[in-house]
Tab-separated table of C-alpha atoms in Angstrom:
chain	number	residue	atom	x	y	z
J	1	UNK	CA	-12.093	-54.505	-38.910
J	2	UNK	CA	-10.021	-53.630	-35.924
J	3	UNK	CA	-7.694	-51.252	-38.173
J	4	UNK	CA	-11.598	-49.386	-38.933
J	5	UNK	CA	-12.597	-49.684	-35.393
J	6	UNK	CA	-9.487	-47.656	-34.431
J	7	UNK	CA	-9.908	-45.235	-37.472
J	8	UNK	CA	-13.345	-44.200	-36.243
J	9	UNK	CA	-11.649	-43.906	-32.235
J	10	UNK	CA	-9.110	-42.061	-33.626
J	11	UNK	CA	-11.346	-39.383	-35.855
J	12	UNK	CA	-13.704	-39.156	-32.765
J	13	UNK	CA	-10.601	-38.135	-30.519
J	14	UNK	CA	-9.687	-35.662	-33.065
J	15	UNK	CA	-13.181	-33.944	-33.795
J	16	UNK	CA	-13.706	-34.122	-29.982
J	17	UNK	CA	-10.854	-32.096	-29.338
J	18	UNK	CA	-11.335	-29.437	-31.918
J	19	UNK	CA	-14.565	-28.856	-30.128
J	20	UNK	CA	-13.308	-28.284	-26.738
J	21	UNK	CA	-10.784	-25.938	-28.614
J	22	UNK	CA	-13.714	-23.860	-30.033
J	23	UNK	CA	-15.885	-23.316	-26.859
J	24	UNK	CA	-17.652	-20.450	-26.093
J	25	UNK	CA	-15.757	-17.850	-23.479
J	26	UNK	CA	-19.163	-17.461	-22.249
J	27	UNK	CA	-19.112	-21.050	-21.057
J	28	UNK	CA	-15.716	-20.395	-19.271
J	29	UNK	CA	-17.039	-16.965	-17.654
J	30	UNK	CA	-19.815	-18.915	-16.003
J	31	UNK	CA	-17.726	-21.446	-14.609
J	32	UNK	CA	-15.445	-18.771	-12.360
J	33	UNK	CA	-15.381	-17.396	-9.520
J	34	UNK	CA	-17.993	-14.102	-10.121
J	35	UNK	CA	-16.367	-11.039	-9.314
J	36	UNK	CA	-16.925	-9.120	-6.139
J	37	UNK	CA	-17.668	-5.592	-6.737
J	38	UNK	CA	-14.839	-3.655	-4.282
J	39	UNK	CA	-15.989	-0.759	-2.396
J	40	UNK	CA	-14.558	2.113	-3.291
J	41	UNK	CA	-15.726	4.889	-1.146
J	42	UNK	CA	-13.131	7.554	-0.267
J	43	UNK	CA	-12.405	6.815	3.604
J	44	UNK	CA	-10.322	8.659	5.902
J	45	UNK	CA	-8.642	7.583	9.037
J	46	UNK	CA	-6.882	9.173	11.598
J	47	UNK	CA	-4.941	7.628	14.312
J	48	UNK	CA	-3.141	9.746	17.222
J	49	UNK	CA	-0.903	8.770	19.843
J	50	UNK	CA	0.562	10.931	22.933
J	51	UNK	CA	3.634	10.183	22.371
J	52	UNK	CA	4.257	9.313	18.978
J	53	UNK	CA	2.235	11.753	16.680
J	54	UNK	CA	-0.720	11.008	14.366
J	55	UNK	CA	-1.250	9.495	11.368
J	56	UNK	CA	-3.756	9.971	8.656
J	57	UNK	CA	-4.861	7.504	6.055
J	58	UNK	CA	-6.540	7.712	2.855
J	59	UNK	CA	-8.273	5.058	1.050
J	60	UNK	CA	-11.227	4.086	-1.125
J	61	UNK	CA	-13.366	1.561	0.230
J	62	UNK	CA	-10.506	-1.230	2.286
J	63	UNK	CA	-7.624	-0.167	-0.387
J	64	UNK	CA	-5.062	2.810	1.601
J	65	UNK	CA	-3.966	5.279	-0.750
J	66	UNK	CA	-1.945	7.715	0.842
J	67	UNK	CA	-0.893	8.069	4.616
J	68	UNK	CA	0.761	11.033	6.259
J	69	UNK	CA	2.571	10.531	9.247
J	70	UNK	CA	3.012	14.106	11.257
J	71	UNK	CA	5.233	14.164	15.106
J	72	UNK	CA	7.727	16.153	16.930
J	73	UNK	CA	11.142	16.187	17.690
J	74	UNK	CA	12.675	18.858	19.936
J	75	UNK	CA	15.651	20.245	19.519
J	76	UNK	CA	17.630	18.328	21.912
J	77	UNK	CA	16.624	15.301	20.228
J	78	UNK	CA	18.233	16.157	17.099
J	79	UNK	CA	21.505	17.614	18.518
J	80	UNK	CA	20.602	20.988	17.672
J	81	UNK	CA	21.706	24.274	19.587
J	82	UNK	CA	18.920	26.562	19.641
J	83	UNK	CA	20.845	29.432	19.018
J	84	UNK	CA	21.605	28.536	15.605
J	85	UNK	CA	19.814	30.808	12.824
J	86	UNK	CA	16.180	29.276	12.546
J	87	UNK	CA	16.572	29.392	8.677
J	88	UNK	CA	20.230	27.071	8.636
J	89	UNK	CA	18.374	24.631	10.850
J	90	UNK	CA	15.498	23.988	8.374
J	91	UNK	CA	17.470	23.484	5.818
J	92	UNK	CA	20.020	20.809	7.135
J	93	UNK	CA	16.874	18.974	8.571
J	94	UNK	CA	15.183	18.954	5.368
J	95	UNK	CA	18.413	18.368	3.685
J	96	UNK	CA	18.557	15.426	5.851
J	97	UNK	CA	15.261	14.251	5.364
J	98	UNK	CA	15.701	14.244	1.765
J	99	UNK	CA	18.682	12.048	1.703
J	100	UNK	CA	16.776	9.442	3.730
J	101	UNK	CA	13.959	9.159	1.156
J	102	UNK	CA	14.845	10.644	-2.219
J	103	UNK	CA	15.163	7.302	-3.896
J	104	UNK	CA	11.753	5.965	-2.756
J	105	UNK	CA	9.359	6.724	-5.361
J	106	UNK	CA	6.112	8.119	-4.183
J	107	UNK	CA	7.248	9.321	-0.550
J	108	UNK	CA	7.422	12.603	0.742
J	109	UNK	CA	9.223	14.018	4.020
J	110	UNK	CA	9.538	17.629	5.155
J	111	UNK	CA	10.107	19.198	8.631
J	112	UNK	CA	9.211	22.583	9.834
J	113	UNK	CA	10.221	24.679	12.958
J	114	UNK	CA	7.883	25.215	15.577
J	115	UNK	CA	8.617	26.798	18.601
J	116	UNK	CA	11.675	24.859	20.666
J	117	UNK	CA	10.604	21.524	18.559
J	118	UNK	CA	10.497	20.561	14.909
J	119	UNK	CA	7.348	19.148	13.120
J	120	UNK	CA	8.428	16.266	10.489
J	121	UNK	CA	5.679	15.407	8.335
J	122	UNK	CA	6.232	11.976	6.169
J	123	UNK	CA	3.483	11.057	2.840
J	124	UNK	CA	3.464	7.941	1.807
J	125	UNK	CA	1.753	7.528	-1.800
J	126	UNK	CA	0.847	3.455	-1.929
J	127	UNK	CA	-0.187	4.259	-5.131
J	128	UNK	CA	3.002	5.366	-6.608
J	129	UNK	CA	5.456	3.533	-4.569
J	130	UNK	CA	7.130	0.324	-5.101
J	131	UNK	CA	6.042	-1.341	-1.809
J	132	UNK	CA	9.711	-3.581	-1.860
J	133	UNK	CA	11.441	-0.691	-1.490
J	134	UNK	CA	9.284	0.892	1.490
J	135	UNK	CA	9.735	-2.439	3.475
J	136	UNK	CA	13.689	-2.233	2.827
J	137	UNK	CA	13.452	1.418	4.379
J	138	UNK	CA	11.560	-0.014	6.787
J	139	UNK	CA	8.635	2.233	5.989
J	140	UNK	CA	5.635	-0.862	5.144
J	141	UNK	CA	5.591	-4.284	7.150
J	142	UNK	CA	5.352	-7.481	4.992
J	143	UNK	CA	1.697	-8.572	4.955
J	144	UNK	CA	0.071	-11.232	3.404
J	145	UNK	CA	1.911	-12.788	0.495
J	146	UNK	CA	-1.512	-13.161	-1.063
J	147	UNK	CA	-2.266	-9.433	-0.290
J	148	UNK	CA	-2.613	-6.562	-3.345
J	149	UNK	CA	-3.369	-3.751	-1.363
J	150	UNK	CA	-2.378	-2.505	1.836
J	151	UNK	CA	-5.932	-2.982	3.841
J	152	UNK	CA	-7.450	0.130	6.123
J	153	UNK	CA	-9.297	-2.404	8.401
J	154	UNK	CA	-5.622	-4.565	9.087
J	155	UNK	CA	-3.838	-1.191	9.844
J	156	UNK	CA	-6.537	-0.028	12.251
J	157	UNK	CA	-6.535	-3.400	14.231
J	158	UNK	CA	-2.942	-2.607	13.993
J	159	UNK	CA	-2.513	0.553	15.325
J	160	UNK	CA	-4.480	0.131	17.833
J	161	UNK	CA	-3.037	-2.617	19.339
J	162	UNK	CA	0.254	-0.137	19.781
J	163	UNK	CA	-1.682	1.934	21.367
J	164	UNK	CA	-3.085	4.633	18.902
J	165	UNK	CA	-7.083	6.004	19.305
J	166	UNK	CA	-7.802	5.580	15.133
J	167	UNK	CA	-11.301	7.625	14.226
J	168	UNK	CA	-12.790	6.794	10.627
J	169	UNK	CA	-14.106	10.161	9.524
Protein backbone atom coordinates (compact mmCIF):
# COMPACT_ATOMS: atom_id res chain seq x y z
CA UNK A 1 0.00 0.00 0.00
CA UNK A 2 2.64 2.46 0.96
CA UNK A 3 4.80 1.50 -2.29
CA UNK A 4 1.06 2.73 -4.23
CA UNK A 5 0.66 5.62 -1.96
CA UNK A 6 4.10 6.88 -3.11
CA UNK A 7 3.43 5.87 -6.82
CA UNK A 8 0.40 8.15 -6.95
CA UNK A 9 2.78 11.18 -4.93
CA UNK A 10 5.23 10.57 -7.25
CA UNK A 11 2.96 10.73 -10.71
CA UNK A 12 1.22 13.83 -9.12
CA UNK A 13 4.76 15.56 -8.71
CA UNK A 14 5.49 14.70 -12.20
CA UNK A 15 2.13 15.80 -14.00
CA UNK A 16 2.26 18.87 -11.69
CA UNK A 17 5.39 19.93 -13.00
CA UNK A 18 4.77 19.43 -16.66
CA UNK A 19 1.99 21.87 -16.10
CA UNK A 20 3.87 24.65 -14.65
CA UNK A 21 6.28 23.93 -17.66
CA UNK A 22 3.40 24.55 -20.16
CA UNK A 23 1.89 27.85 -18.79
CA UNK A 24 0.61 30.43 -20.70
CA UNK A 25 3.21 33.59 -21.36
CA UNK A 26 0.14 35.50 -20.96
CA UNK A 27 -0.01 34.45 -17.33
CA UNK A 28 3.70 35.55 -16.88
CA UNK A 29 3.07 39.03 -18.77
CA UNK A 30 0.42 39.85 -16.21
CA UNK A 31 2.42 39.13 -13.35
CA UNK A 32 5.35 41.96 -14.29
CA UNK A 33 6.06 44.99 -13.81
CA UNK A 34 3.77 46.88 -16.84
CA UNK A 35 5.84 48.90 -18.91
CA UNK A 36 6.06 52.64 -18.68
CA UNK A 37 5.63 54.28 -21.92
CA UNK A 38 9.04 56.75 -22.14
CA UNK A 39 8.57 60.12 -23.44
CA UNK A 40 10.14 60.70 -26.32
CA UNK A 41 9.68 64.22 -27.38
CA UNK A 42 12.67 65.87 -29.09
CA UNK A 43 13.97 68.42 -26.29
CA UNK A 44 16.61 70.87 -26.51
CA UNK A 45 18.68 72.44 -23.85
CA UNK A 46 21.02 75.02 -23.72
CA UNK A 47 23.22 75.94 -20.92
CA UNK A 48 25.73 79.09 -21.02
CA UNK A 49 28.26 80.19 -18.74
CA UNK A 50 30.47 83.58 -18.77
CA UNK A 51 33.30 82.08 -18.49
CA UNK A 52 33.22 78.73 -19.71
CA UNK A 53 31.12 78.66 -23.01
CA UNK A 54 27.74 77.00 -23.69
CA UNK A 55 26.53 73.85 -24.15
CA UNK A 56 23.66 72.46 -26.07
CA UNK A 57 21.85 69.22 -25.51
CA UNK A 58 19.68 67.11 -27.49
CA UNK A 59 17.37 64.54 -26.32
CA UNK A 60 13.99 62.86 -26.73
CA UNK A 61 11.85 62.98 -23.87
CA UNK A 62 14.69 62.49 -20.43
CA UNK A 63 17.17 60.33 -22.84
CA UNK A 64 20.35 63.06 -24.17
CA UNK A 65 21.30 62.32 -27.55
CA UNK A 66 23.82 64.54 -28.66
CA UNK A 67 25.55 67.56 -26.82
CA UNK A 68 27.78 70.19 -28.33
CA UNK A 69 30.02 71.93 -26.23
CA UNK A 70 31.20 75.45 -28.03
CA UNK A 71 34.05 78.12 -25.91
CA UNK A 72 37.03 80.18 -26.52
CA UNK A 73 40.50 80.10 -26.14
CA UNK A 74 42.69 83.08 -27.07
CA UNK A 75 45.69 82.90 -28.47
CA UNK A 76 47.83 83.35 -25.54
CA UNK A 77 46.21 80.52 -24.00
CA UNK A 78 47.34 78.15 -26.50
CA UNK A 79 50.95 79.42 -26.91
CA UNK A 80 50.30 80.81 -30.16
CA UNK A 81 52.08 83.95 -31.78
CA UNK A 82 49.62 85.85 -33.62
CA UNK A 83 51.72 86.55 -36.34
CA UNK A 84 51.77 83.15 -37.55
CA UNK A 85 49.79 82.55 -40.99
CA UNK A 86 46.01 82.22 -39.86
CA UNK A 87 45.74 79.09 -42.16
CA UNK A 88 49.05 77.01 -40.30
CA UNK A 89 47.34 77.81 -37.02
CA UNK A 90 44.02 76.06 -37.88
CA UNK A 91 45.45 73.31 -38.93
CA UNK A 92 47.88 72.36 -36.00
CA UNK A 93 44.84 73.14 -33.65
CA UNK A 94 42.63 70.90 -35.45
CA UNK A 95 45.43 68.55 -35.94
CA UNK A 96 45.62 68.63 -32.29
CA UNK A 97 42.18 68.26 -31.58
CA UNK A 98 41.98 65.27 -33.62
CA UNK A 99 44.64 63.38 -31.87
CA UNK A 100 42.83 63.95 -28.56
CA UNK A 101 39.60 62.31 -29.77
CA UNK A 102 40.05 60.24 -32.92
CA UNK A 103 39.69 56.96 -31.12
CA UNK A 104 36.40 57.84 -29.35
CA UNK A 105 33.69 56.66 -31.44
CA UNK A 106 30.88 59.06 -31.90
CA UNK A 107 32.76 62.42 -30.83
CA UNK A 108 33.52 65.25 -32.80
CA UNK A 109 36.01 68.30 -32.11
CA UNK A 110 36.92 71.16 -34.44
CA UNK A 111 38.26 74.71 -33.76
CA UNK A 112 37.97 77.75 -35.86
CA UNK A 113 39.74 81.22 -35.81
CA UNK A 114 37.96 84.11 -34.75
CA UNK A 115 39.38 87.27 -34.34
CA UNK A 116 42.52 87.22 -31.59
CA UNK A 117 40.73 83.89 -30.03
CA UNK A 118 39.88 80.44 -31.32
CA UNK A 119 36.33 78.86 -31.15
CA UNK A 120 36.61 74.92 -30.28
CA UNK A 121 33.45 73.28 -30.78
CA UNK A 122 33.23 69.51 -29.19
CA UNK A 123 29.86 66.89 -30.31
CA UNK A 124 29.31 64.32 -28.33
CA UNK A 125 26.96 61.55 -30.03
CA UNK A 126 25.59 59.36 -26.75
CA UNK A 127 24.12 57.45 -29.23
CA UNK A 128 27.10 56.22 -31.00
CA UNK A 129 29.65 56.33 -28.34
CA UNK A 130 30.84 53.77 -26.02
CA UNK A 131 30.16 55.71 -22.77
CA UNK A 132 33.49 53.66 -20.98
CA UNK A 133 35.57 55.21 -23.16
CA UNK A 134 34.15 58.94 -22.75
CA UNK A 135 34.57 58.59 -18.89
CA UNK A 136 38.35 57.36 -19.45
CA UNK A 137 38.79 60.69 -21.57
CA UNK A 138 37.20 62.22 -19.01
CA UNK A 139 34.45 63.44 -21.29
CA UNK A 140 31.02 61.65 -19.21
CA UNK A 141 30.94 61.37 -15.25
CA UNK A 142 29.98 57.90 -13.85
CA UNK A 143 26.27 58.02 -12.95
CA UNK A 144 24.11 55.63 -11.63
CA UNK A 145 25.23 52.04 -12.02
CA UNK A 146 21.57 51.29 -12.57
CA UNK A 147 21.39 54.14 -15.20
CA UNK A 148 20.84 53.36 -19.29
CA UNK A 149 20.76 56.67 -20.47
CA UNK A 150 22.42 59.74 -19.69
CA UNK A 151 19.24 61.82 -18.13
CA UNK A 152 18.50 65.70 -19.38
CA UNK A 153 16.81 66.50 -15.99
CA UNK A 154 20.28 65.09 -13.85
CA UNK A 155 22.53 67.21 -16.21
CA UNK A 156 20.44 70.35 -15.78
CA UNK A 157 20.41 70.06 -11.88
CA UNK A 158 23.97 69.57 -12.69
CA UNK A 159 24.98 72.31 -14.53
CA UNK A 160 23.44 74.50 -12.75
CA UNK A 161 24.81 73.89 -9.64
CA UNK A 162 28.38 74.94 -11.45
CA UNK A 163 27.00 77.77 -12.24
CA UNK A 164 25.50 77.58 -15.85
CA UNK A 165 21.81 79.50 -16.73
CA UNK A 166 20.33 76.05 -18.75
CA UNK A 167 16.98 77.19 -20.92
CA UNK A 168 14.81 74.14 -22.27
CA UNK A 169 13.71 75.40 -25.66
Amino acid sequence: MKKRWGFVCLCLLVTGCARLSDVDESFLKETEEPEVEKDKTPVVMKCDSETQGSLTFESKGDQIQKMTQSFSMSFTDLGINEDLDQNAIKEKINQSLDSMYQDLEGVQAVGEIVGDHVEITVTIDYTAADHEQLMEAGLLESGKVDSAYISLEETQESYEDSGYTCTIE
